Coordinates of C-alpha atoms in Angstrom, one line a residue:
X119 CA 114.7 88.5 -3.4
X120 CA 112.0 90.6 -4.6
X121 CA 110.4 88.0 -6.8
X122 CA 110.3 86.4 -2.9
X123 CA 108.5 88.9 -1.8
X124 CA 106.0 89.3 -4.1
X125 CA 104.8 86.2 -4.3
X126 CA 105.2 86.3 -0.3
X127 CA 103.1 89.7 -0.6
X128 CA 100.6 87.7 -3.3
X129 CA 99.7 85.1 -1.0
X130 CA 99.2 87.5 2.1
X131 CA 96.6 89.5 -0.3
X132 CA 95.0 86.2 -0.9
X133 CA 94.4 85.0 2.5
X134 CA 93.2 88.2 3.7
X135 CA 91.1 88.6 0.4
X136 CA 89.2 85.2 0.9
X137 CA 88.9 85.3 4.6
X138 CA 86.7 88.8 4.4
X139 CA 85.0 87.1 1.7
X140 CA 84.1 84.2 4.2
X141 CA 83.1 86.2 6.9
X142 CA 81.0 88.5 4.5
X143 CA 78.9 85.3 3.0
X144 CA 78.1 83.9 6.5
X145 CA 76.1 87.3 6.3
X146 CA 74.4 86.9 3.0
X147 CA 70.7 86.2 3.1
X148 CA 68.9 82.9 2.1
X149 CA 65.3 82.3 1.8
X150 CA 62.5 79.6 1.9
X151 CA 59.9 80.1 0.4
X152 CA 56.7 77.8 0.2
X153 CA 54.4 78.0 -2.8
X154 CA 52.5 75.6 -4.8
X155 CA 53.7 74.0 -8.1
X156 CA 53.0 71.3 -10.8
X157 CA 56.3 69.9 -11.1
X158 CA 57.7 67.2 -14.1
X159 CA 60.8 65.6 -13.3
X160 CA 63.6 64.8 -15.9
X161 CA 66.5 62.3 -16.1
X162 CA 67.6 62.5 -19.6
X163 CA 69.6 65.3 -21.4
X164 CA 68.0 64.3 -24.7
X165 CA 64.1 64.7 -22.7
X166 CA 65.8 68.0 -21.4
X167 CA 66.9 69.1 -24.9
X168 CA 63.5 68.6 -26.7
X169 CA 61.1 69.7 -24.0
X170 CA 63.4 73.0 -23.6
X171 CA 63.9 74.0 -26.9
X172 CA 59.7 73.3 -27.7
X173 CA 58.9 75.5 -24.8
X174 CA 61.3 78.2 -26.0
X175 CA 59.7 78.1 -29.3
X176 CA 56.5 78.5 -28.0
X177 CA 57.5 81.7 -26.3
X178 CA 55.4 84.8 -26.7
X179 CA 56.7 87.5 -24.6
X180 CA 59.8 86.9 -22.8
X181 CA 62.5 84.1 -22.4
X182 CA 64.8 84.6 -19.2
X183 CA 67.6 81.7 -18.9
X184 CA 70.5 81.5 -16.1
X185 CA 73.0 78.7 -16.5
X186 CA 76.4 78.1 -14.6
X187 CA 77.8 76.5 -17.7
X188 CA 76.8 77.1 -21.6
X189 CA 79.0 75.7 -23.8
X190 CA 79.5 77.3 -27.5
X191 CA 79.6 74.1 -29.1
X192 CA 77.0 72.5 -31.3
X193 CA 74.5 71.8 -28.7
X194 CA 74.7 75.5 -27.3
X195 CA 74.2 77.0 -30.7
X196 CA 71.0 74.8 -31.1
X197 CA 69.8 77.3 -28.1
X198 CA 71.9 80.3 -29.5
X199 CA 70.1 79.9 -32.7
X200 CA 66.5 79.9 -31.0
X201 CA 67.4 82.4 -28.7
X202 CA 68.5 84.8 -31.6
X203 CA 65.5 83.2 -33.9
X204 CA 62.7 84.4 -30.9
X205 CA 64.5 87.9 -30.0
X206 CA 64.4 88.6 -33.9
X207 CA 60.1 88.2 -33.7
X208 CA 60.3 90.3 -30.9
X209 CA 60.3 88.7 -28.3
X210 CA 62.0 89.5 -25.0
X211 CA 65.6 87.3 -24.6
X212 CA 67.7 87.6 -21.5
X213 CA 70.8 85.3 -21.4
X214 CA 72.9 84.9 -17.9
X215 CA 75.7 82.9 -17.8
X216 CA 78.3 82.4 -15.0
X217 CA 81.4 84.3 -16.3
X218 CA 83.8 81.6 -14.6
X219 CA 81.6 78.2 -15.8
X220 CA 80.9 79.7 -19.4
X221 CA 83.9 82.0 -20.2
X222 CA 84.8 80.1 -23.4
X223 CA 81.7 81.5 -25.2
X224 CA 83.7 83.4 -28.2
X225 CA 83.4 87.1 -28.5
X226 CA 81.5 86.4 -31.6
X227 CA 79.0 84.6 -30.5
X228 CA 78.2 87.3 -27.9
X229 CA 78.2 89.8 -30.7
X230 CA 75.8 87.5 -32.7
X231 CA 72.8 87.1 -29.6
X232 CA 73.1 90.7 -29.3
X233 CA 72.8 91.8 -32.7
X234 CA 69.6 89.2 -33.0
X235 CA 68.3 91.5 -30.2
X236 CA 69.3 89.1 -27.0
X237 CA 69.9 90.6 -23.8
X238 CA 73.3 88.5 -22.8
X239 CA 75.1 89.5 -19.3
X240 CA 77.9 87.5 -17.8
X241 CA 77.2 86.9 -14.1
X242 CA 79.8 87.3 -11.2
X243 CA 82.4 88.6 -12.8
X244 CA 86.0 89.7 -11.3
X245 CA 85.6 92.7 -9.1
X246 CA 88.1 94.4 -6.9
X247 CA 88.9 94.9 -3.6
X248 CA 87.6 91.1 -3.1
X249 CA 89.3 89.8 -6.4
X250 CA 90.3 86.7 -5.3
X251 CA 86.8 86.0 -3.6
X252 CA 84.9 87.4 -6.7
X253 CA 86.5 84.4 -8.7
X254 CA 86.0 82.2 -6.4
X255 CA 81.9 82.8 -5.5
X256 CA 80.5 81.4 -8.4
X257 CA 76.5 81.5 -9.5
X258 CA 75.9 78.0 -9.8
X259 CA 72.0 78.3 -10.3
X260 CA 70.3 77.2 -13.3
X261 CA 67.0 78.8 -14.3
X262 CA 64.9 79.6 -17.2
X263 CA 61.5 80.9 -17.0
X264 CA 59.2 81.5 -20.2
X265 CA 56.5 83.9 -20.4
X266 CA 56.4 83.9 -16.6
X267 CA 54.8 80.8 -16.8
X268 CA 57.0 77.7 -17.1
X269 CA 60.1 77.2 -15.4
X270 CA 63.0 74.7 -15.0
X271 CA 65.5 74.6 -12.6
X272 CA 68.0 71.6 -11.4
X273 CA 71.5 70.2 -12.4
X274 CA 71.6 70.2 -16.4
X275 CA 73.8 73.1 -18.2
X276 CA 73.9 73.4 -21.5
X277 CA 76.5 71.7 -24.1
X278 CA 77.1 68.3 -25.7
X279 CA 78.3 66.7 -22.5
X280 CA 74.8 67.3 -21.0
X281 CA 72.7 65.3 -23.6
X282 CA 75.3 62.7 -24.3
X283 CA 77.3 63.8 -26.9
X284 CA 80.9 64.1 -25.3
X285 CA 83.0 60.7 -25.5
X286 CA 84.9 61.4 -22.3
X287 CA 81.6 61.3 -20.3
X288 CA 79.1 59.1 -22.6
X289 CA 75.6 59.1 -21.2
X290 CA 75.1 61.9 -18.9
X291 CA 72.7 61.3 -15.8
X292 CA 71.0 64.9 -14.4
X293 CA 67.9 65.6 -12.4
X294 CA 65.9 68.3 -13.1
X295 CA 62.3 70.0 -12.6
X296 CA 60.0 71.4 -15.3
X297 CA 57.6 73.6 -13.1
X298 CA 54.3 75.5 -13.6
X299 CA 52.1 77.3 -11.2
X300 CA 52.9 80.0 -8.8
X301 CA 56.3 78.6 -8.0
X302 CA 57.5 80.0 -11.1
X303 CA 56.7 83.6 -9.9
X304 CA 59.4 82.5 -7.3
X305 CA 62.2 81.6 -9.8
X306 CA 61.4 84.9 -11.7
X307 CA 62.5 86.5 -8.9
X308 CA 65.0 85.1 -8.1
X309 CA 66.7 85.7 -12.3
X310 CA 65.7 89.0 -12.2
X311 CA 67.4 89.1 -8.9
X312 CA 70.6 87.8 -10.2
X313 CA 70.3 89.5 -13.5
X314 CA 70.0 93.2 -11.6
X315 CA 73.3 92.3 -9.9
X316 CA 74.9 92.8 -13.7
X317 CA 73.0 95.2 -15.1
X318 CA 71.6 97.8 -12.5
X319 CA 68.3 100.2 -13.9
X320 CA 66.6 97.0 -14.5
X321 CA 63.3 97.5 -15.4
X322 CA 60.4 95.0 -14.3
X323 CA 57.2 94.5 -16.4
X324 CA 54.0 92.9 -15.7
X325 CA 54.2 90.5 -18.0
X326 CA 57.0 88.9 -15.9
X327 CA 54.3 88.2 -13.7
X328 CA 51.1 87.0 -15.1
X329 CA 48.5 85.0 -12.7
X330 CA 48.7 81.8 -12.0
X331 CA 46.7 78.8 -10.6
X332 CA 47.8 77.1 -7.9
X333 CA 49.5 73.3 -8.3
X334 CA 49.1 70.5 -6.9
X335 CA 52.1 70.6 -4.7
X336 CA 53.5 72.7 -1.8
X337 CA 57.4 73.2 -2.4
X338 CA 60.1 75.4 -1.1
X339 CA 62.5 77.0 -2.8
X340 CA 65.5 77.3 -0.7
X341 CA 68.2 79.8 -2.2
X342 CA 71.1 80.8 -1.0
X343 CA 74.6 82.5 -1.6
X344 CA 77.5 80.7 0.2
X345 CA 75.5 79.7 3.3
X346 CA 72.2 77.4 5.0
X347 CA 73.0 74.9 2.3
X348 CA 74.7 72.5 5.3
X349 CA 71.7 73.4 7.8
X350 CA 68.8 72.7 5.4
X351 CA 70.7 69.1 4.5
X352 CA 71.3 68.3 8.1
X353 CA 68.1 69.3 9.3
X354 CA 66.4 66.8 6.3
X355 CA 69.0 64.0 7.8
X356 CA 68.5 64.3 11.0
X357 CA 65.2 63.5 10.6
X358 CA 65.4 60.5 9.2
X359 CA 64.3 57.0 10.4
X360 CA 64.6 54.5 8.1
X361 CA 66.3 55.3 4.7
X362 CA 68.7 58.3 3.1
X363 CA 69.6 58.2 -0.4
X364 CA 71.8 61.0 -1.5
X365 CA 73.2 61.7 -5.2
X366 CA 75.8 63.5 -5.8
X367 CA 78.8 64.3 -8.1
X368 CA 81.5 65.8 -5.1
X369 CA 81.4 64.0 -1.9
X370 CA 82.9 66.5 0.5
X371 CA 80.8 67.3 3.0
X372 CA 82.9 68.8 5.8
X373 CA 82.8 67.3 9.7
X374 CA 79.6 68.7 10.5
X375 CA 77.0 67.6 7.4
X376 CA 79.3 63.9 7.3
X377 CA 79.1 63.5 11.2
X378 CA 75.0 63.8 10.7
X379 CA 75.2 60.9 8.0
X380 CA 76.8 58.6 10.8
X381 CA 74.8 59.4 13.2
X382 CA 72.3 58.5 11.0
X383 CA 73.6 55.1 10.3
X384 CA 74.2 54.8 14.3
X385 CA 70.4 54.9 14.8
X386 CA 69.8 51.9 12.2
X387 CA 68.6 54.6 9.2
X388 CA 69.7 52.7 5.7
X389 CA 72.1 55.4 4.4
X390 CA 73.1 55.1 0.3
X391 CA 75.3 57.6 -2.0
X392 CA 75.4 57.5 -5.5
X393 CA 78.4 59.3 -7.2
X394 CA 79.9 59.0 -10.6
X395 CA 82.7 56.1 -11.1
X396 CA 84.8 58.6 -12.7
X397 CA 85.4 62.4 -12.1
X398 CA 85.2 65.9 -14.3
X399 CA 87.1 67.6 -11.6
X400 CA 90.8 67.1 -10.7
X401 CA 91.2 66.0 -6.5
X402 CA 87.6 65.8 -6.2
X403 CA 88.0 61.8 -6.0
X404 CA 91.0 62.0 -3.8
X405 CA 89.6 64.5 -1.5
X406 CA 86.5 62.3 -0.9
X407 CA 87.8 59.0 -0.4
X408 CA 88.6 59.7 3.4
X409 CA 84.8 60.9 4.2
X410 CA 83.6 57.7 2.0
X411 CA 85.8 55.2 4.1
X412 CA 84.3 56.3 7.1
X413 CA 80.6 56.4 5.9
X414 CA 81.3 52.3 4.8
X415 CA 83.1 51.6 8.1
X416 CA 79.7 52.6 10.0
X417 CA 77.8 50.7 7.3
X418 CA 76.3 53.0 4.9
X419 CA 76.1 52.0 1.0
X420 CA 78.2 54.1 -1.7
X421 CA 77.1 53.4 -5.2
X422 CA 78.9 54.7 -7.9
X423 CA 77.0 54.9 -11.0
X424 CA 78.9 52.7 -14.4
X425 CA 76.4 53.6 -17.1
X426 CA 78.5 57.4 -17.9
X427 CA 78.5 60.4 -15.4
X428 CA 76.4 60.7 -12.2
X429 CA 75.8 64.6 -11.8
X430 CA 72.8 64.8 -10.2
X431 CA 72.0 66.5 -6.8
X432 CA 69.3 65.1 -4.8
X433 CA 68.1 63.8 -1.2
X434 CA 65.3 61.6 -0.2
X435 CA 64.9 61.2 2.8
X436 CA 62.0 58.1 4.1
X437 CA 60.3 58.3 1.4
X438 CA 58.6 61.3 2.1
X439 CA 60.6 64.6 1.5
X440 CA 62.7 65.2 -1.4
X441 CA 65.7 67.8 -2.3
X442 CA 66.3 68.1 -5.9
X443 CA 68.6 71.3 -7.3
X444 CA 72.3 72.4 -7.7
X445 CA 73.9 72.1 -4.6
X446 CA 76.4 69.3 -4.3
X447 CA 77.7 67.7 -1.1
X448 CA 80.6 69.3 -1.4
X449 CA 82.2 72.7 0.3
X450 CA 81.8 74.5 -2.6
X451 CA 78.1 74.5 -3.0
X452 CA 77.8 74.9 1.2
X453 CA 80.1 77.9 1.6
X454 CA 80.7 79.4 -1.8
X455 CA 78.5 79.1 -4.6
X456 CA 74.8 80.6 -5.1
X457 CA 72.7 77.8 -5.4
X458 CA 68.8 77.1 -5.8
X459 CA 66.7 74.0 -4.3
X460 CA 63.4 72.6 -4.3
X461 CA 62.1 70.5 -1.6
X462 CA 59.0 69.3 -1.7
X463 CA 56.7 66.2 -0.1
X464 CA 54.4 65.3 -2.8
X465 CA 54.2 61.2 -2.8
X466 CA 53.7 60.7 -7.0
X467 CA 56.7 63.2 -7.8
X468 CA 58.6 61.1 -4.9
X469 CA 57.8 57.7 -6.7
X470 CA 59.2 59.0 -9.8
X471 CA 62.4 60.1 -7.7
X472 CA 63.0 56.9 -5.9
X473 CA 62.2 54.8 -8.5
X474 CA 64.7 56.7 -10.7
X475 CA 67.5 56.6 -8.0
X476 CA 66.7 52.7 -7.8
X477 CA 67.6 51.8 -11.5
X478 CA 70.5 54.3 -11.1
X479 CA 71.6 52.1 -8.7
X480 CA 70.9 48.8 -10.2
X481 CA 73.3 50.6 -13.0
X482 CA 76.2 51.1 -10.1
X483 CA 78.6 49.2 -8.7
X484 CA 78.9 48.8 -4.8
X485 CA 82.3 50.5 -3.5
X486 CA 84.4 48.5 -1.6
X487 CA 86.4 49.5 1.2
X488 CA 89.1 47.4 0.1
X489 CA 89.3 49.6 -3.1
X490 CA 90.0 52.4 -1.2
X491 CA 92.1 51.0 1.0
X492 CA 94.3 49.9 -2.3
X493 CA 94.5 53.1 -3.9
X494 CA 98.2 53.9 -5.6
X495 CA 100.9 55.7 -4.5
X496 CA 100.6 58.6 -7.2
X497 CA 97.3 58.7 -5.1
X498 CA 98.0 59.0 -2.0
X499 CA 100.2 62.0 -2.6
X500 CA 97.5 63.6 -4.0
X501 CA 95.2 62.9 -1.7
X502 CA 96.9 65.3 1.1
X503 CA 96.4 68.4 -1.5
X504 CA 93.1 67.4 -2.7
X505 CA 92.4 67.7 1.0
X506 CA 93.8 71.2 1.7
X507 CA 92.0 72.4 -1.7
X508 CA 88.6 70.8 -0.5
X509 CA 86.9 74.1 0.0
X510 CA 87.4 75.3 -3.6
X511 CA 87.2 72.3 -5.9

């Protein structure tokens, strides 16, 4: 009887814990802000890898990285051991990972950063009264600026899945931005924003913020905590006339962001997904498949991608604006998580995009609604439980 009650008493605590944690996110600020950038797009983990890790050698003052997930395997200490290698010259290392998406880093590896001299800080870690909600909101941004000057931002982490190197995925497909000019002041901010959160007395030097030129591109940098992810994507959609393609590697939009898709499609716009053929994430299939039957019942295209793991996040919408970042089209990233994305109109970086998408495609097969249709029984069991977890997978 008592064990009845606590877990009775458990449960209670929970839904009142998440539920103030709702209501206090639908309060949490988001910004967009416009600013110009020269922008290089990446595809390829191993592209990611070599361009990173040159950069970060070339680093003079100060290297600030923020990464949801940083494995401690061999492809993480390739960074570890740069990281350590640059803070022992002197120069400046700050190291922010989520403590939910990277919590397997060993205790020794910590203690090895910080006796090289790097600055590593965990980031949204378990707090009370809110526990519950403080494991749940996780910082899903990746970010890494150097010298104030060059940024990335976008969907890779770091670890061996994320250039290729993990059997159960094979190839891994990401998009992600390589940015200069005064955008980058932009994603300074917004790392020594998250990095305050964790270590209060921060202290901000001007070499965080050295001048820079202008780029060749107007973006805006939407980011959020928890909330205007939905508005932003259904205010690009509903704007559409002709063609949507969306990437993604969690399909679960919710009524409001899937019932703009169809309307889409009702007007005639050429709607296309692209998500993984297999998944990384338990339910997350199962809680998708009823959103992805209707999308093909009204006509729209789902791709999902056979040549290893789809986990790119983008939009295109017409050919002429473009969301690349880390939200997903899924609850998580448009109620929960803090989340960075860059949307931007420039026609050459578009190209790039679409033409990227397009062999992505080519290197998909078409999902059939008879497939879903003929899912197994173990399967449709699930699917009722992958639906009530939804909001947190």
């Amino acid at each position: 009887m008592v064990f009845v009650l606590l877990v009775i008493a458990l449960v209670i605590w929970m839904g009142i814990d998440l539920m103030l944690g709702a209501k206090k996110r639908r309060k949490n600020p988001s910004s967009l802000k416009s600013v110009s950038a020269d922008m290089e797009f990446i595809a390829d983990g191993d592209d990611f890898l070599r361009m990173l890790l040159k950069d970060l050698d070339a680093a003079v003052d100060h290297i600030h990285m923020m990464f949801f997930i940083f494995r401690d395997d061999t492809t993480g200490n390739e960074f570890i051991d740069k990281l350590c290698e640059k803070a022992s010259y002197g120069i400046h290392v700050r190291l922010l990972t989520d403590y939910m998406g990277s919590r397997h880093i060993k205790k020794s590896t910590i203690k090895k950063m910080k006796k090289s001299g790097v600055h590593f800080s965990f980031s949204r870690k378990a707090t009370f009264p809110l526990f519950f909600t403080s494991i749940n909101e996780r910082n899903h941004r990746k970010i890494t600026v150097i010298d104030g000057k060059i940024g990335y931002m976008g969907g890779f982490n770091i670890g061996k899945e994320y250039v290729g190197k993990d059997p159960k995925f094979g190839y891994w497909r990401d998009y992600h931005l390589r940015i200069k000019g005064e955008a980058v002041h932009e994603l300074q901010k917004q790392f020594l924003s998250d990095w305050s959160r964790e270590n209060a007395g921060t202290e901000l030097d001007e070499a965080f913020f050295p001048s820079l030129p202008k780029g060749n591109a107007l973006v805006s940098l939407h980011i959020t905590n928890g909330n205007s992810v939905e508005e932003m994507f259904i205010s690009l959609i509903d704007d559409a006339t002709s063609l949507i393609y969306i990437g993604t590697p969690y399909y679960i939009p919710g009524d409001k962001l899937q019932e703009s898709l169809l309307n889409a499609s009702s007007r005639g716009v050429n709607v296309k997904l692209i998500l993984p053929i297999r998944a990384d994430h338990p339910f997350v299939q199962e809680a998708s498949f009823p959103y992805l039957v209707e999308l093909i019942e009204a006509g729209c295209e789902i791709h999902q991608y056979m040549n290893g793991f789809f986990h790119a996040k983008v939009l295109l919408v017409d050919d002429q604006v473009c969301d690349i970042g880390t939200a997903n089209f899924d609850k998580r990233s448009l109620t929960i998580n803090g989340e960075i994305n860059c949307i931007f109109r420039d026609q050459e970086m578009i190209t790039k995009v679409k033409n990227t998408i397009e062999r992505d495609i080519v290197q998909s097969d078409p999902l059939h609604l008879k497939r879903l249709k003929d899912r197994t029984l173990k399967n449709r069991l699930i699917g009722p439980i992958a639906r009530a977890l939804s909001p947190f997978l």
